[in-house]
Amino acid sequence: MVRPIAFLAGLGFVFVLLFSLVTGAIAFIQEPPKPTVEHEFHLHPKEVSFASDGPLGKFDRQQLQRGFQVYKEVCAACHSLHQVAFRDLEGIGFTPAEVKAIAKGWATEVPSVNPDTGEAATRKGTPADKIPAPYPNEVAARAANNNANPPDLSLMAKARHDGGAYIYSLLSGYQDQPAELLKQFPDAKTPASLHYNPYFANLNIAMPPPLAADGQVTYADGTVATKDQMAKDVAAFLIWSAEPKLENRHAAGIAVLGFLLIATILAYLSYRNIWSGMKH
């Protein structure tokens, strides 16, 4: 008795699924979904290459230092980098003395406690400190940025699809709204408090163009600081901040592949030697 009931219940379940599938397909054909402004005008990241790309990729430390300079002089005014300590900057080619000077001269001091009174205080940074956030808390960050909370950039290159290419495209992709967009979607005009960027998910972003003009940063190595160059350099730096051990991972992967190749050859030769006298 139980089996027939179970069979009928299963048959009813399959019927309901098929009915839902057929009715959904008919509805889709009769009334296809209307295109949205995001679907029509959102762009995939630009084609861009970095020295760290690919299984043999290695960081260009001169580029990373330029990218850090862009972060320090432009991005650090709003965005934190709380997963990176000052001493980690030795990984991009700075000497211990340079790291100490960077930490001590950072614009935002490190939160601390007055040892005499126990009250909150601040002090100069040391190499062991994490890079301090520009705002004490989220409320202060929103109050200073039109209620938008600037995200931490430590892992941004891993948190977004296409990582460095996305960051580069976003920073270099600010533009005026296309006339075709306003023609197709008259109600989609970018609000006065936002900025049009086709590489951002919903096309309108609260962050003003951070790289507003060529020469905004004067590179220590003499590289010409065009907007495109600055965007590429800071994107490379954020790829490093998201995965500072990338070169070690690449080296370990190549070593493992080499070991497996040698082990496979030895196993094959052993097989031939052991079974060489056997007749098929």
PDB file of N, CA and C in Angstrom, residues 191-276:
ATOM      1  N   PRO A 191      22.062  60.503 -11.055  1.00  0.00           N
ATOM      2  CA  PRO A 191      21.773  61.576 -10.095  1.00  0.00           C
ATOM      3  C   PRO A 191      22.976  62.500  -9.900  1.00  0.00           C
ATOM      4  N   ALA A 192      22.709  63.685  -9.451  1.00  0.00           N
ATOM      5  CA  ALA A 192      23.775  64.690  -9.289  1.00  0.00           C
ATOM      6  C   ALA A 192      24.831  64.247  -8.280  1.00  0.00           C
ATOM      7  N   SER A 193      24.441  63.406  -7.301  1.00  0.00           N
ATOM      8  CA  SER A 193      25.385  62.982  -6.263  1.00  0.00           C
ATOM      9  C   SER A 193      26.210  61.765  -6.669  1.00  0.00           C
ATOM     10  N   LEU A 194      25.927  61.202  -7.847  1.00  0.00           N
ATOM     11  CA  LEU A 194      26.641  60.011  -8.309  1.00  0.00           C
ATOM     12  C   LEU A 194      27.410  60.317  -9.593  1.00  0.00           C
ATOM     13  N   HIS A 195      28.179  59.329 -10.034  1.00  0.00           N
ATOM     14  CA  HIS A 195      29.029  59.503 -11.210  1.00  0.00           C
ATOM     15  C   HIS A 195      28.884  58.287 -12.116  1.00  0.00           C
ATOM     16  N   TYR A 196      28.752  58.540 -13.413  1.00  0.00           N
ATOM     17  CA  TYR A 196      28.536  57.454 -14.367  1.00  0.00           C
ATOM     18  C   TYR A 196      29.855  56.720 -14.653  1.00  0.00           C
ATOM     19  N   ASN A 197      29.792  55.397 -14.517  1.00  0.00           N
ATOM     20  CA  ASN A 197      30.953  54.555 -14.820  1.00  0.00           C
ATOM     21  C   ASN A 197      30.432  53.216 -15.337  1.00  0.00           C
ATOM     22  N   PRO A 198      30.594  52.908 -16.625  1.00  0.00           N
ATOM     23  CA  PRO A 198      30.018  51.692 -17.196  1.00  0.00           C
ATOM     24  C   PRO A 198      30.645  50.409 -16.675  1.00  0.00           C
ATOM     25  N   TYR A 199      31.745  50.495 -15.936  1.00  0.00           N
ATOM     26  CA  TYR A 199      32.387  49.291 -15.400  1.00  0.00           C
ATOM     27  C   TYR A 199      31.894  48.965 -13.985  1.00  0.00           C
ATOM     28  N   PHE A 200      31.091  49.858 -13.411  1.00  0.00           N
ATOM     29  CA  PHE A 200      30.492  49.604 -12.106  1.00  0.00           C
ATOM     30  C   PHE A 200      29.173  48.865 -12.308  1.00  0.00           C
ATOM     31  N   ALA A 201      28.807  48.025 -11.346  1.00  0.00           N
ATOM     32  CA  ALA A 201      27.675  47.112 -11.534  1.00  0.00           C
ATOM     33  C   ALA A 201      26.387  47.817 -11.939  1.00  0.00           C
ATOM     34  N   ASN A 202      26.013  48.881 -11.230  1.00  0.00           N
ATOM     35  CA  ASN A 202      24.763  49.563 -11.579  1.00  0.00           C
ATOM     36  C   ASN A 202      24.996  50.877 -12.320  1.00  0.00           C
ATOM     37  N   LEU A 203      26.190  51.050 -12.854  1.00  0.00           N
ATOM     38  CA  LEU A 203      26.575  52.170 -13.720  1.00  0.00           C
ATOM     39  C   LEU A 203      26.804  53.487 -12.989  1.00  0.00           C
ATOM     40  N   ASN A 204      26.236  53.668 -11.820  1.00  0.00           N
ATOM     41  CA  ASN A 204      26.364  54.922 -11.079  1.00  0.00           C
ATOM     42  C   ASN A 204      27.085  54.668  -9.757  1.00  0.00           C
ATOM     43  N   ILE A 205      28.163  55.376  -9.534  1.00  0.00           N
ATOM     44  CA  ILE A 205      29.001  55.135  -8.363  1.00  0.00           C
ATOM     45  C   ILE A 205      29.144  56.421  -7.560  1.00  0.00           C
ATOM     46  N   ALA A 206      29.165  56.275  -6.238  1.00  0.00           N
ATOM     47  CA  ALA A 206      29.249  57.455  -5.369  1.00  0.00           C
ATOM     48  C   ALA A 206      30.644  58.071  -5.368  1.00  0.00           C
ATOM     49  N   MET A 207      31.664  57.270  -5.646  1.00  0.00           N
ATOM     50  CA  MET A 207      33.035  57.783  -5.596  1.00  0.00           C
ATOM     51  C   MET A 207      33.327  58.693  -6.789  1.00  0.00           C
ATOM     52  N   PRO A 208      33.723  59.933  -6.558  1.00  0.00           N
ATOM     53  CA  PRO A 208      34.131  60.794  -7.677  1.00  0.00           C
ATOM     54  C   PRO A 208      35.385  60.221  -8.324  1.00  0.00           C
ATOM     55  N   PRO A 209      35.698  60.625  -9.541  1.00  0.00           N
ATOM     56  CA  PRO A 209      36.912  60.120 -10.194  1.00  0.00           C
ATOM     57  C   PRO A 209      38.150  60.427  -9.349  1.00  0.00           C
ATOM     58  N   PRO A 210      38.788  59.419  -8.763  1.00  0.00           N
ATOM     59  CA  PRO A 210      39.951  59.706  -7.903  1.00  0.00           C
ATOM     60  C   PRO A 210      41.170  60.156  -8.692  1.00  0.00           C
ATOM     61  N   LEU A 211      41.303  59.661  -9.930  1.00  0.00           N
ATOM     62  CA  LEU A 211      42.417  60.055 -10.783  1.00  0.00           C
ATOM     63  C   LEU A 211      41.882  61.061 -11.796  1.00  0.00           C
ATOM     64  N   ALA A 212      41.852  62.303 -11.379  1.00  0.00           N
ATOM     65  CA  ALA A 212      41.153  63.323 -12.154  1.00  0.00           C
ATOM     66  C   ALA A 212      41.994  63.925 -13.267  1.00  0.00           C
ATOM     67  N   ALA A 213      43.318  63.860 -13.152  1.00  0.00           N
ATOM     68  CA  ALA A 213      44.150  64.529 -14.160  1.00  0.00           C
ATOM     69  C   ALA A 213      45.517  63.881 -14.225  1.00  0.00           C
ATOM     70  N   ASP A 214      46.154  63.993 -15.371  1.00  0.00           N
ATOM     71  CA  ASP A 214      47.533  63.532 -15.507  1.00  0.00           C
ATOM     72  C   ASP A 214      48.423  64.338 -14.566  1.00  0.00           C
ATOM     73  N   GLY A 215      49.464  63.680 -14.068  1.00  0.00           N
ATOM     74  CA  GLY A 215      50.401  64.381 -13.196  1.00  0.00           C
ATOM     75  C   GLY A 215      49.899  64.587 -11.785  1.00  0.00           C
ATOM     76  N   GLN A 216      48.824  63.904 -11.408  1.00  0.00           N
ATOM     77  CA  GLN A 216      48.282  64.053 -10.059  1.00  0.00           C
ATOM     78  C   GLN A 216      49.280  63.575  -9.011  1.00  0.00           C
ATOM     79  N   VAL A 217      50.123  62.611  -9.401  1.00  0.00           N
ATOM     80  CA  VAL A 217      51.189  62.101  -8.542  1.00  0.00           C
ATOM     81  C   VAL A 217      52.505  62.297  -9.276  1.00  0.00           C
ATOM     82  N   THR A 218      53.542  62.672  -8.553  1.00  0.00           N
ATOM     83  CA  THR A 218      54.876  62.790  -9.147  1.00  0.00           C
ATOM     84  C   THR A 218      55.677  61.568  -8.743  1.00  0.00           C
ATOM     85  N   TYR A 219      55.894  60.671  -9.689  1.00  0.00           N
ATOM     86  CA  TYR A 219      56.575  59.423  -9.383  1.00  0.00           C
ATOM     87  C   TYR A 219      58.048  59.664  -9.060  1.00  0.00           C
ATOM     88  N   ALA A 220      58.525  58.947  -8.050  1.00  0.00           N
ATOM     89  CA  ALA A 220      59.919  59.087  -7.637  1.00  0.00           C
ATOM     90  C   ALA A 220      60.881  58.545  -8.688  1.00  0.00           C
ATOM     91  N   ASP A 221      60.422  57.572  -9.493  1.00  0.00           N
ATOM     92  CA  ASP A 221      61.319  56.976 -10.486  1.00  0.00           C
ATOM     93  C   ASP A 221      61.279  57.707 -11.834  1.00  0.00           C
ATOM     94  N   GLY A 222      60.520  58.794 -11.905  1.00  0.00           N
ATOM     95  CA  GLY A 222      60.486  59.589 -13.118  1.00  0.00           C
ATOM     96  C   GLY A 222      59.480  59.150 -14.156  1.00  0.00           C
ATOM     97  N   THR A 223      58.722  58.081 -13.899  1.00  0.00           N
ATOM     98  CA  THR A 223      57.691  57.631 -14.841  1.00  0.00           C
ATOM     99  C   THR A 223      56.636  58.716 -15.009  1.00  0.00           C
ATOM    100  N   VAL A 224      56.182  58.908 -16.241  1.00  0.00           N
ATOM    101  CA  VAL A 224      55.147  59.903 -16.514  1.00  0.00           C
ATOM    102  C   VAL A 224      53.822  59.407 -15.914  1.00  0.00           C
ATOM    103  N   ALA A 225      53.233  60.194 -15.036  1.00  0.00           N
ATOM    104  CA  ALA A 225      52.032  59.781 -14.303  1.00  0.00           C
ATOM    105  C   ALA A 225      50.771  60.187 -15.049  1.00  0.00           C
ATOM    106  N   THR A 226      50.491  59.506 -16.140  1.00  0.00           N
ATOM    107  CA  THR A 226      49.210  59.710 -16.811  1.00  0.00           C
ATOM    108  C   THR A 226      48.109  59.029 -16.003  1.00  0.00           C
ATOM    109  N   LYS A 227      46.867  59.372 -16.271  1.00  0.00           N
ATOM    110  CA  LYS A 227      45.752  58.735 -15.559  1.00  0.00           C
ATOM    111  C   LYS A 227      45.762  57.231 -15.789  1.00  0.00           C
ATOM    112  N   ASP A 228      46.029  56.830 -17.025  1.00  0.00           N
ATOM    113  CA  ASP A 228      46.057  55.404 -17.341  1.00  0.00           C
ATOM    114  C   ASP A 228      47.181  54.700 -16.590  1.00  0.00           C
ATOM    115  N   GLN A 229      48.351  55.327 -16.529  1.00  0.00           N
ATOM    116  CA  GLN A 229      49.505  54.729 -15.843  1.00  0.00           C
ATOM    117  C   GLN A 229      49.232  54.610 -14.347  1.00  0.00           C
ATOM    118  N   MET A 230      48.664  55.637 -13.742  1.00  0.00           N
ATOM    119  CA  MET A 230      48.362  55.597 -12.311  1.00  0.00           C
ATOM    120  C   MET A 230      47.328  54.522 -12.003  1.00  0.00           C
ATOM    121  N   ALA A 231      46.309  54.387 -12.862  1.00  0.00           N
ATOM    122  CA  ALA A 231      45.280  53.365 -12.653  1.00  0.00           C
ATOM    123  C   ALA A 231      45.885  51.976 -12.724  1.00  0.00           C
ATOM    124  N   LYS A 232      46.777  51.766 -13.697  1.00  0.00           N
ATOM    125  CA  LYS A 232      47.401  50.446 -13.848  1.00  0.00           C
ATOM    126  C   LYS A 232      48.329  50.148 -12.669  1.00  0.00           C
ATOM    127  N   ASP A 233      49.071  51.161 -12.212  1.00  0.00           N
ATOM    128  CA  ASP A 233      50.023  50.952 -11.118  1.00  0.00           C
ATOM    129  C   ASP A 233      49.314  50.639  -9.806  1.00  0.00           C
ATOM    130  N   VAL A 234      48.263  51.372  -9.479  1.00  0.00           N
ATOM    131  CA  VAL A 234      47.573  51.102  -8.213  1.00  0.00           C
ATOM    132  C   VAL A 234      46.816  49.781  -8.285  1.00  0.00           C
ATOM    133  N   ALA A 235      46.354  49.395  -9.469  1.00  0.00           N
ATOM    134  CA  ALA A 235      45.720  48.087  -9.626  1.00  0.00           C
ATOM    135  C   ALA A 235      46.733  46.978  -9.367  1.00  0.00           C
ATOM    136  N   ALA A 236      47.962  47.142  -9.880  1.00  0.00           N
ATOM    137  CA  ALA A 236      49.019  46.155  -9.632  1.00  0.00           C
ATOM    138  C   ALA A 236      49.339  46.067  -8.142  1.00  0.00           C
ATOM    139  N   PHE A 237      49.384  47.229  -7.476  1.00  0.00           N
ATOM    140  CA  PHE A 237      49.658  47.233  -6.035  1.00  0.00           C
ATOM    141  C   PHE A 237      48.560  46.506  -5.261  1.00  0.00           C
ATOM    142  N   LEU A 238      47.303  46.685  -5.654  1.00  0.00           N
ATOM    143  CA  LEU A 238      46.201  46.029  -4.946  1.00  0.00           C
ATOM    144  C   LEU A 238      46.150  44.532  -5.253  1.00  0.00           C
ATOM    145  N   ILE A 239      46.665  44.115  -6.413  1.00  0.00           N
ATOM    146  CA  ILE A 239      46.821  42.676  -6.669  1.00  0.00           C
ATOM    147  C   ILE A 239      47.817  42.105  -5.661  1.00  0.00           C
ATOM    148  N   TRP A 240      48.900  42.836  -5.422  1.00  0.00           N
ATOM    149  CA  TRP A 240      49.890  42.384  -4.437  1.00  0.00           C
ATOM    150  C   TRP A 240      49.293  42.368  -3.031  1.00  0.00           C
ATOM    151  N   SER A 241      48.570  43.414  -2.644  1.00  0.00           N
ATOM    152  CA  SER A 241      48.021  43.470  -1.285  1.00  0.00           C
ATOM    153  C   SER A 241      47.042  42.331  -1.026  1.00  0.00           C
ATOM    154  N   ALA A 242      46.348  41.883  -2.085  1.00  0.00           N
ATOM    155  CA  ALA A 242      45.393  40.789  -1.930  1.00  0.00           C
ATOM    156  C   ALA A 242      46.085  39.434  -1.856  1.00  0.00           C
ATOM    157  N   GLU A 243      47.251  39.321  -2.471  1.00  0.00           N
ATOM    158  CA  GLU A 243      47.971  38.047  -2.466  1.00  0.00           C
ATOM    159  C   GLU A 243      49.476  38.297  -2.510  1.00  0.00           C
ATOM    160  N   PRO A 244      50.047  38.740  -1.383  1.00  0.00           N
ATOM    161  CA  PRO A 244      51.480  39.075  -1.364  1.00  0.00           C
ATOM    162  C   PRO A 244      52.404  37.882  -1.557  1.00  0.00           C
ATOM    163  N   LYS A 245      51.897  36.669  -1.323  1.00  0.00           N
ATOM    164  CA  LYS A 245      52.716  35.462  -1.475  1.00  0.00           C
ATOM    165  C   LYS A 245      52.509  34.790  -2.826  1.00  0.00           C
ATOM    166  N   LEU A 246      51.991  35.523  -3.796  1.00  0.00           N
ATOM    167  CA  LEU A 246      51.682  34.951  -5.106  1.00  0.00           C
ATOM    168  C   LEU A 246      52.918  34.336  -5.757  1.00  0.00           C
ATOM    169  N   GLU A 247      54.058  34.988  -5.686  1.00  0.00           N
ATOM    170  CA  GLU A 247      55.272  34.454  -6.299  1.00  0.00           C
ATOM    171  C   GLU A 247      55.679  33.140  -5.645  1.00  0.00           C
ATOM    172  N   ASN A 248      55.541  33.038  -4.326  1.00  0.00           N
ATOM    173  CA  ASN A 248      55.863  31.798  -3.631  1.00  0.00           C
ATOM    174  C   ASN A 248      54.937  30.671  -4.083  1.00  0.00           C
ATOM    175  N   ARG A 249      53.668  31.005  -4.273  1.00  0.00           N
ATOM    176  CA  ARG A 249      52.706  29.990  -4.723  1.00  0.00           C
ATOM    177  C   ARG A 249      53.049  29.512  -6.125  1.00  0.00           C
ATOM    178  N   HIS A 250      53.415  30.441  -7.001  1.00  0.00           N
ATOM    179  CA  HIS A 250      53.811  30.059  -8.355  1.00  0.00           C
ATOM    180  C   HIS A 250      55.041  29.156  -8.324  1.00  0.00           C
ATOM    181  N   ALA A 251      56.036  29.524  -7.500  1.00  0.00           N
ATOM    182  CA  ALA A 251      57.269  28.735  -7.414  1.00  0.00           C
ATOM    183  C   ALA A 251      56.991  27.340  -6.870  1.00  0.00           C
ATOM    184  N   ALA A 252      56.109  27.261  -5.856  1.00  0.00           N
ATOM    185  CA  ALA A 252      55.769  25.959  -5.288  1.00  0.00           C
ATOM    186  C   ALA A 252      55.041  25.091  -6.313  1.00  0.00           C
ATOM    187  N   GLY A 253      54.156  25.707  -7.088  1.00  0.00           N
ATOM    188  CA  GLY A 253      53.426  24.948  -8.111  1.00  0.00           C
ATOM    189  C   GLY A 253      54.352  24.390  -9.174  1.00  0.00           C
ATOM    190  N   ILE A 254      55.341  25.190  -9.610  1.00  0.00           N
ATOM    191  CA  ILE A 254      56.293  24.730 -10.620  1.00  0.00           C
ATOM    192  C   ILE A 254      57.152  23.592 -10.046  1.00  0.00           C
ATOM    193  N   ALA A 255      57.569  23.724  -8.778  1.00  0.00           N
ATOM    194  CA  ALA A 255      58.366  22.666  -8.152  1.00  0.00           C
ATOM    195  C   ALA A 255      57.576  21.351  -8.059  1.00  0.00           C
ATOM    196  N   VAL A 256      56.314  21.443  -7.693  1.00  0.00           N
ATOM    197  CA  VAL A 256      55.474  20.245  -7.596  1.00  0.00           C
ATOM    198  C   VAL A 256      55.305  19.589  -8.962  1.00  0.00           C
ATOM    199  N   LEU A 257      55.066  20.390  -9.991  1.00  0.00           N
ATOM    200  CA  LEU A 257      54.918  19.843 -11.343  1.00  0.00           C
ATOM    201  C   LEU A 257      56.212  19.163 -11.800  1.00  0.00           C
ATOM    202  N   GLY A 258      57.349  19.790 -11.478  1.00  0.00           N
ATOM    203  CA  GLY A 258      58.627  19.166 -11.826  1.00  0.00           C
ATOM    204  C   GLY A 258      58.829  17.850 -11.115  1.00  0.00           C
ATOM    205  N   PHE A 259      58.478  17.805  -9.828  1.00  0.00           N
ATOM    206  CA  PHE A 259      58.600  16.558  -9.068  1.00  0.00           C
ATOM    207  C   PHE A 259      57.702  15.466  -9.643  1.00  0.00           C
ATOM    208  N   LEU A 260      56.472  15.824  -9.964  1.00  0.00           N
ATOM    209  CA  LEU A 260      55.551  14.841 -10.525  1.00  0.00           C
ATOM    210  C   LEU A 260      56.032  14.324 -11.878  1.00  0.00           C
ATOM    211  N   LEU A 261      56.616  15.205 -12.682  1.00  0.00           N
ATOM    212  CA  LEU A 261      57.137  14.787 -13.986  1.00  0.00           C
ATOM    213  C   LEU A 261      58.275  13.785 -13.820  1.00  0.00           C
ATOM    214  N   ILE A 262      59.222  14.098 -12.928  1.00  0.00           N
ATOM    215  CA  ILE A 262      60.346  13.188 -12.682  1.00  0.00           C
ATOM    216  C   ILE A 262      59.853  11.868 -12.094  1.00  0.00           C
ATOM    217  N   ALA A 263      58.912  11.946 -11.144  1.00  0.00           N
ATOM    218  CA  ALA A 263      58.381  10.724 -10.534  1.00  0.00           C
ATOM    219  C   ALA A 263      57.669   9.862 -11.566  1.00  0.00           C
ATOM    220  N   THR A 264      56.966  10.492 -12.502  1.00  0.00           N
ATOM    221  CA  THR A 264      56.278   9.738 -13.550  1.00  0.00           C
ATOM    222  C   THR A 264      57.273   9.026 -14.460  1.00  0.00           C
ATOM    223  N   ILE A 265      58.345   9.727 -14.827  1.00  0.00           N
ATOM    224  CA  ILE A 265      59.378   9.113 -15.676  1.00  0.00           C
ATOM    225  C   ILE A 265      60.038   7.936 -14.966  1.00  0.00           C
ATOM    226  N   LEU A 266      60.383   8.123 -13.685  1.00  0.00           N
ATOM    227  CA  LEU A 266      61.004   7.035 -12.917  1.00  0.00           C
ATOM    228  C   LEU A 266      60.068   5.842 -12.778  1.00  0.00           C
ATOM    229  N   ALA A 267      58.789   6.120 -12.548  1.00  0.00           N
ATOM    230  CA  ALA A 267      57.821   5.030 -12.416  1.00  0.00           C
ATOM    231  C   ALA A 267      57.701   4.251 -13.716  1.00  0.00           C
ATOM    232  N   TYR A 268      57.716   4.973 -14.832  1.00  0.00           N
ATOM    233  CA  TYR A 268      57.610   4.299 -16.131  1.00  0.00           C
ATOM    234  C   TYR A 268      58.848   3.445 -16.410  1.00  0.00           C
ATOM    235  N   LEU A 269      60.034   3.999 -16.122  1.00  0.00           N
ATOM    236  CA  LEU A 269      61.269   3.237 -16.338  1.00  0.00           C
ATOM    237  C   LEU A 269      61.322   2.017 -15.432  1.00  0.00           C
ATOM    238  N   SER A 270      60.847   2.164 -14.200  1.00  0.00           N
ATOM    239  CA  SER A 270      60.802   1.019 -13.286  1.00  0.00           C
ATOM    240  C   SER A 270      59.857  -0.055 -13.813  1.00  0.00           C
ATOM    241  N   TYR A 271      58.754   0.379 -14.306  1.00  0.00           N
ATOM    242  CA  TYR A 271      57.778  -0.564 -14.878  1.00  0.00           C
ATOM    243  C   TYR A 271      58.396  -1.339 -16.046  1.00  0.00           C
ATOM    244  N   ARG A 272      59.111  -0.605 -16.936  1.00  0.00           N
ATOM    245  CA  ARG A 272      59.732  -1.264 -18.084  1.00  0.00           C
ATOM    246  C   ARG A 272      60.815  -2.240 -17.636  1.00  0.00           C
ATOM    247  N   ASN A 273      61.564  -1.881 -16.603  1.00  0.00           N
ATOM    248  CA  ASN A 273      62.644  -2.730 -16.126  1.00  0.00           C
ATOM    249  C   ASN A 273      62.126  -4.006 -15.455  1.00  0.00           C
ATOM    250  N   ILE A 274      61.097  -3.841 -14.636  1.00  0.00           N
ATOM    251  CA  ILE A 274      60.550  -4.998 -13.902  1.00  0.00           C
ATOM    252  C   ILE A 274      59.881  -5.984 -14.842  1.00  0.00           C
ATOM    253  N   TRP A 275      59.154  -5.467 -15.820  1.00  0.00           N
ATOM    254  CA  TRP A 275      58.375  -6.341 -16.672  1.00  0.00           C
ATOM    255  C   TRP A 275      59.013  -6.551 -18.050  1.00  0.00           C
ATOM    256  N   SER A 276      60.290  -6.164 -18.193  1.00  0.00           N
ATOM    257  CA  SER A 276      60.925  -6.281 -19.506  1.00  0.00           C
ATOM    258  C   SER A 276      61.057  -7.721 -19.973  1.00  0.00           C
TER     259      SER A 276
END
